[in-house]
Each structure stands twice: as C-alpha cells, then as structure tokens.
Amino acid sequence: MHTLKFLAEVSANGVVERDFIVDGVPGVIWSPTSGAERAAVVLLGHGGGLHKKTPAQVARAHQYVTGCGYHVVAIDAPGHGDRPRSPADERARAELRQAMLAGDTEQVSAVSLRYGASLAERAVPEWQATLDALQELPEIGHEAPIGYGGGITLGTGIGIPLTAVEPRIRAAIFGGGFAVDDALIEGARKISVPVQFLLPWDDEHVDRQSSLALFDAFASEEKTLHANPGDHRTIRWFGLDTEFLPRHLGRPSADASSLLVNADEQGPRV
C-alpha cells in the first residue's frame, strides 16, 4: 500500500497545484479548480539534470489542465530536483558535463546509457507506486485514463521502460535526445499503445539514425514522428498534433460512452 501525503497547495488561473510525497519520492499534481472528477491523468517526465517544476514543465502542465481538464503529475527522477544525490549520481553528472563541454559524442552516449539505465531501474517502480497512490484519490479513481506526456531526453529514457511494463498507460509521447541501445529498442518493441515521437533533427549529442531506429521499433499501429530543426537544447516544436492525447484519453466533458470510445482508440541532460 502506497500512501500519498500532500505537503502544500496553491491555486491560480483555474489550476490547483499540490505538492506531495509517496514513499519518499517528491511530486506535484496540477488539477482543474473544478470539474476534475473522472478526468484523465497525464504523467510528465523531465529532462536530465532538471526537475519536476521547470518553467517549461509547468507551462505544459497548465496547458493540459486548462485546455483539456486533465490532472497532470510529475515526480523528481532519482538524484534530481528535491531528491538527494548519491556519490554515483554526482560522478555520472560530472562525467556527462565534462563530455558535453568537450564535444565528445561517444563519451556522452556511454555515460548517458549507463546512468540512464540506472535512473530508469529506480524510477519505473516509483512511477508505478505514484500511480497506485493517485488512483486511491476520489477525484481520480481506478477508471481514469492515463497517458504519458513524455518529455525528450531523460523523460523518454524513463518513459519507454515505464510504458513497456505499465498496462494502465493508454497513449504516450516520447522523443529523441536520448542515447539509444538494445535495451531501449527492446522496450519500444513491447509498446503497442499509440505513440507520438518528437525528434530534434540537429541534436549534436544523439545520432539521428539511432532515434529513427527507436521510432521504427515501436509496435504501435498508430505512431507518428514529428521532426523539427534544432539542437539538443534549443529545439522549438511546431506543427504538433495537439489533439493526440485528447483523442486517446477523452475529455472530462464527454459522456461516459464517448470517453470509453476515445480511450480505446531542458541544463545538462541525460
């Protein structure tokens, strides 16, 4: 049994932001100030070296809450945000910064893969425990559709193994910017829910062909790739399918039958 404890709450512009902790893992949930019952839940993964409440992360959360009426949840990855860093975390982050400053692409990839695998191994059960606790809240319950709102880089490095083993996730947004290895490819092959994949076309640290191979590995019947020019840090997304998650998660304003039909259907980064 995982217990969610709320720590703080603020409300503004139609959005309630509540900080919480589950089994020692800090998180935040953004919700509509009203009409949140039966609303879908979107999980947001943050980039490497960042945290659950970056300005971009908060802006995306507010868009989902005010535009779709969803609950949006983020937790700090191990060694990130409000969580303590182990000596291994500190070494990996230092190695990654040094490799990125030196422009050593091979070393960036090697460190990212090693450290990313360690983070995902710890973070996947933490996300599952958070979901267990969230589903005990009366405004969410066990029937609310769940989607992964992703985030490129580490948000994908954790999101793919999470979605590969978590049947509660009905649709997912992933992206490039993360080193790809056989383990990540195998995880993608286990994913058959609808996928939207965002690719920074000019990423200087991640080989474009490896990202394309990752996209190709998804077993989803519905999957779309959106590539925009931009490097690892300065990508700006245009022309995205903003109805991707609403199409698969439904909207709170829909009646029960239509909701069921719809449901079927960046600091140094790792």
Coordinates of C-alpha atoms in Angstrom, one line a residue:
M1 CA 0.0 0.0 0.0
H2 CA 1.5 3.3 -1.1
T3 CA 0.3 6.5 0.7
L4 CA 0.3 9.9 -0.9
K5 CA 0.7 12.8 1.5
F6 CA 0.0 16.3 0.4
L7 CA 2.5 18.9 1.6
A8 CA 1.4 22.2 0.0
E9 CA -1.3 23.7 -2.2
V10 CA -1.7 26.8 -4.3
S11 CA -4.4 27.8 -6.7
A12 CA -4.3 30.4 -9.5
N13 CA -5.8 30.9 -13.0
G14 CA -8.0 27.8 -12.8
V15 CA -5.2 25.5 -11.8
V16 CA -4.6 23.9 -8.4
E17 CA -1.0 22.8 -7.8
R18 CA -0.4 20.3 -4.9
D19 CA 3.0 19.1 -3.8
F20 CA 3.0 15.6 -2.5
I21 CA 5.3 12.7 -1.4
V22 CA 4.9 9.0 -2.0
D23 CA 7.3 6.6 -0.3
G24 CA 9.9 9.4 0.0
V25 CA 9.6 10.5 -3.7
P26 CA 8.5 14.2 -4.1
G27 CA 6.0 15.0 -6.8
V28 CA 3.4 17.5 -7.9
I29 CA -0.1 17.3 -9.3
W30 CA -1.8 20.0 -11.2
S31 CA -5.6 19.8 -11.4
P32 CA -8.6 22.0 -12.6
T33 CA -10.1 24.0 -9.8
S34 CA -13.4 22.5 -10.7
G35 CA -14.8 19.6 -12.8
A36 CA -11.8 17.3 -12.2
E37 CA -13.9 14.1 -11.5
R38 CA -13.2 11.3 -14.0
A39 CA -10.5 13.4 -15.7
A40 CA -7.6 11.7 -17.4
V41 CA -4.2 11.7 -15.8
V42 CA -1.1 12.8 -17.8
L43 CA 2.4 11.8 -16.5
L44 CA 5.2 14.2 -17.3
G45 CA 8.8 13.2 -17.4
H46 CA 11.5 15.9 -17.1
G47 CA 14.9 16.2 -18.8
G48 CA 18.2 15.0 -17.3
G49 CA 19.7 17.4 -14.8
L50 CA 16.4 19.2 -14.5
H51 CA 13.4 18.7 -12.1
K52 CA 9.6 18.4 -11.9
K53 CA 8.8 22.1 -11.9
T54 CA 10.9 23.7 -14.6
P55 CA 9.1 26.6 -16.3
A56 CA 8.6 24.6 -19.5
Q57 CA 7.2 21.7 -17.4
V58 CA 4.8 23.9 -15.5
A59 CA 3.6 25.6 -18.8
R60 CA 2.9 22.2 -20.4
A61 CA 1.0 21.1 -17.3
H62 CA -1.1 24.2 -17.3
Q63 CA -1.9 23.7 -21.0
Y64 CA -3.2 20.2 -20.3
V65 CA -5.2 21.3 -17.2
T66 CA -6.8 24.4 -18.7
G67 CA -7.1 23.1 -22.3
C68 CA -8.2 19.5 -21.6
G69 CA -9.3 19.4 -18.0
Y70 CA -6.7 16.8 -17.1
H71 CA -4.8 16.1 -13.9
V72 CA -1.0 16.3 -14.7
V73 CA 1.6 14.6 -12.5
A74 CA 5.4 14.9 -12.3
I75 CA 7.9 13.4 -9.9
D76 CA 11.6 14.1 -9.5
A77 CA 13.8 11.4 -11.0
P78 CA 16.3 9.8 -8.7
G79 CA 19.1 12.2 -7.9
H80 CA 17.2 15.1 -9.4
G81 CA 15.2 18.1 -8.1
D82 CA 14.4 17.8 -4.4
R83 CA 16.0 14.4 -4.1
P84 CA 19.4 13.7 -2.6
R85 CA 22.2 12.7 -5.0
S86 CA 24.3 9.6 -4.3
P87 CA 28.0 9.6 -4.9
A88 CA 27.3 7.6 -8.1
D89 CA 24.8 10.3 -9.2
E90 CA 27.4 13.0 -8.7
R91 CA 30.1 11.1 -10.6
A92 CA 27.8 10.4 -13.5
R93 CA 26.6 14.1 -13.8
A94 CA 30.2 15.3 -13.6
E95 CA 31.3 12.9 -16.3
L96 CA 28.4 13.9 -18.5
R97 CA 29.0 17.6 -18.2
Q98 CA 32.7 17.1 -19.0
A99 CA 31.9 15.0 -22.1
M100 CA 29.3 17.5 -23.3
L101 CA 31.7 20.5 -22.9
A102 CA 34.4 18.6 -24.7
G103 CA 32.1 17.7 -27.5
D104 CA 32.9 14.0 -27.0
T105 CA 29.8 12.4 -28.5
E106 CA 30.9 8.8 -27.8
Q107 CA 31.5 9.6 -24.1
V108 CA 28.2 11.5 -23.8
S109 CA 26.4 8.4 -25.2
A110 CA 28.3 6.0 -23.0
V111 CA 27.6 7.9 -19.8
S112 CA 24.0 8.6 -20.8
L113 CA 23.3 5.0 -21.4
R114 CA 24.9 3.8 -18.2
Y115 CA 23.4 6.5 -16.0
G116 CA 20.1 6.5 -17.7
A117 CA 19.6 2.7 -17.2
S118 CA 20.3 3.2 -13.5
L119 CA 17.8 6.0 -13.3
A120 CA 15.1 4.1 -15.1
E121 CA 15.6 1.0 -13.0
R122 CA 14.9 3.1 -9.9
A123 CA 12.3 5.4 -11.4
V124 CA 9.9 2.9 -13.0
P125 CA 8.7 1.4 -9.7
E126 CA 8.5 4.9 -8.3
W127 CA 6.1 5.9 -11.0
Q128 CA 4.1 2.8 -10.5
A129 CA 3.8 3.4 -6.8
T130 CA 2.8 7.0 -7.5
L131 CA 0.0 5.8 -9.9
D132 CA -1.2 3.3 -7.2
A133 CA -1.5 6.1 -4.7
L134 CA -3.1 8.5 -7.2
Q135 CA -5.8 6.0 -8.0
E136 CA -6.9 6.0 -4.4
L137 CA -7.8 9.7 -4.6
P138 CA -11.6 10.2 -5.1
E139 CA -11.1 12.7 -7.9
I140 CA -9.1 10.2 -9.9
G141 CA -10.1 6.6 -9.0
H142 CA -9.2 3.4 -10.9
E143 CA -11.1 4.2 -14.1
A144 CA -9.4 7.5 -15.1
P145 CA -7.5 7.1 -18.4
I146 CA -3.7 7.6 -18.1
G147 CA -1.3 8.9 -20.6
Y148 CA 2.4 9.6 -20.6
G149 CA 3.1 13.2 -21.7
G150 CA 6.7 12.5 -22.0
G151 CA 9.5 14.9 -22.5
I152 CA 12.5 14.3 -24.6
T153 CA 15.9 13.1 -23.2
L154 CA 15.5 11.5 -19.8
G155 CA 11.7 11.8 -20.0
T156 CA 12.0 9.2 -22.8
G157 CA 14.8 7.2 -21.2
I158 CA 12.4 6.5 -18.2
G159 CA 9.1 6.7 -20.1
I160 CA 9.8 3.9 -22.5
P161 CA 10.6 1.2 -19.9
L162 CA 7.7 2.5 -17.8
T163 CA 5.2 2.3 -20.7
A164 CA 6.6 -1.1 -21.7
V165 CA 5.6 -2.7 -18.4
E166 CA 2.6 -0.4 -17.3
P167 CA -0.7 -1.5 -18.8
R168 CA -2.5 1.5 -17.3
I169 CA -0.9 3.8 -19.8
R170 CA -3.1 4.2 -22.9
A171 CA -1.0 6.6 -25.1
A172 CA 2.4 8.1 -24.8
I173 CA 4.6 10.9 -26.1
F174 CA 8.3 10.2 -26.4
G175 CA 11.2 11.9 -28.1
G176 CA 14.8 11.9 -29.2
G177 CA 17.7 13.5 -27.4
F178 CA 18.5 10.3 -25.5
A179 CA 21.2 7.7 -26.4
V180 CA 19.7 4.5 -27.8
D181 CA 20.9 1.0 -27.0
D182 CA 19.5 -2.5 -27.4
A183 CA 17.6 -2.3 -24.1
L184 CA 15.7 0.8 -25.1
I185 CA 14.9 -0.8 -28.5
E186 CA 13.6 -3.9 -26.8
G187 CA 11.4 -1.7 -24.6
A188 CA 10.0 0.1 -27.6
R189 CA 9.1 -3.3 -29.2
K190 CA 6.9 -4.1 -26.2
I191 CA 4.9 -0.9 -26.6
S192 CA 1.7 -1.1 -28.7
V193 CA -0.3 1.9 -27.5
P194 CA -0.5 5.0 -29.7
V195 CA 2.8 6.9 -29.8
Q196 CA 3.8 10.4 -30.8
F197 CA 7.5 10.8 -31.2
L198 CA 9.3 14.1 -31.2
L199 CA 12.7 14.3 -32.9
P200 CA 15.2 17.2 -32.6
W201 CA 16.7 16.9 -36.1
D202 CA 20.0 18.6 -35.3
D203 CA 20.9 17.0 -31.9
E204 CA 24.6 17.2 -31.6
H205 CA 24.8 14.5 -28.9
V206 CA 22.5 11.8 -30.2
D207 CA 22.8 10.1 -33.6
R208 CA 19.7 10.8 -35.7
Q209 CA 19.7 7.3 -37.2
S210 CA 19.5 5.7 -33.7
S211 CA 16.4 7.8 -32.9
L212 CA 14.8 6.8 -36.2
A213 CA 15.6 3.1 -35.3
L214 CA 13.9 3.7 -31.9
F215 CA 10.8 5.1 -33.6
D216 CA 10.7 2.2 -36.0
A217 CA 10.9 -0.3 -33.1
F218 CA 7.6 0.7 -31.5
A219 CA 5.0 -2.0 -32.1
S220 CA 2.1 0.6 -32.1
E221 CA -0.3 0.5 -35.0
E222 CA -0.7 4.3 -34.6
K223 CA 2.6 6.1 -34.3
T224 CA 3.7 9.5 -35.7
L225 CA 7.1 11.1 -35.9
H226 CA 7.4 14.9 -35.7
A227 CA 10.9 16.3 -36.6
N228 CA 11.8 19.9 -36.1
P229 CA 15.1 21.6 -36.7
G230 CA 17.1 22.4 -33.6
D231 CA 19.8 21.0 -31.4
H232 CA 19.8 19.3 -28.0
R233 CA 18.8 22.5 -26.1
T234 CA 17.2 24.9 -28.4
I235 CA 14.5 22.8 -30.2
R236 CA 11.2 24.6 -30.7
W237 CA 8.2 22.5 -31.7
F238 CA 5.8 23.5 -34.4
G239 CA 3.1 21.6 -36.2
L240 CA 2.5 19.1 -33.5
D241 CA -0.7 17.1 -33.2
T242 CA -2.1 18.8 -30.1
E243 CA -5.1 16.5 -30.1
F244 CA -3.1 13.4 -29.7
L245 CA -3.7 12.8 -26.0
P246 CA -7.3 14.1 -26.0
R247 CA -8.1 11.7 -28.9
H248 CA -7.0 8.7 -26.9
L249 CA -7.8 9.8 -23.3
G250 CA -11.1 11.6 -23.9
R251 CA -12.2 14.8 -22.2
P252 CA -14.0 15.2 -18.8
S253 CA -16.8 17.0 -20.5
A254 CA -17.6 13.9 -22.7
D255 CA -20.2 11.5 -21.5
A256 CA -19.2 8.1 -20.3
S257 CA -19.7 6.3 -23.6
S258 CA -17.7 8.7 -25.7
L259 CA -14.9 8.7 -23.1
L260 CA -14.6 5.0 -23.4
V261 CA -14.5 5.1 -27.2
N262 CA -11.8 7.8 -27.2
A263 CA -9.8 5.8 -24.7
D264 CA -9.6 2.8 -27.0
E265 CA -8.7 4.4 -29.9
Q266 CA 15.9 21.0 -21.0
G267 CA 20.9 22.2 -18.0
P268 CA 22.9 19.1 -18.9
R269 CA 20.6 16.4 -20.0
V270 CA 20.8 12.6 -19.9

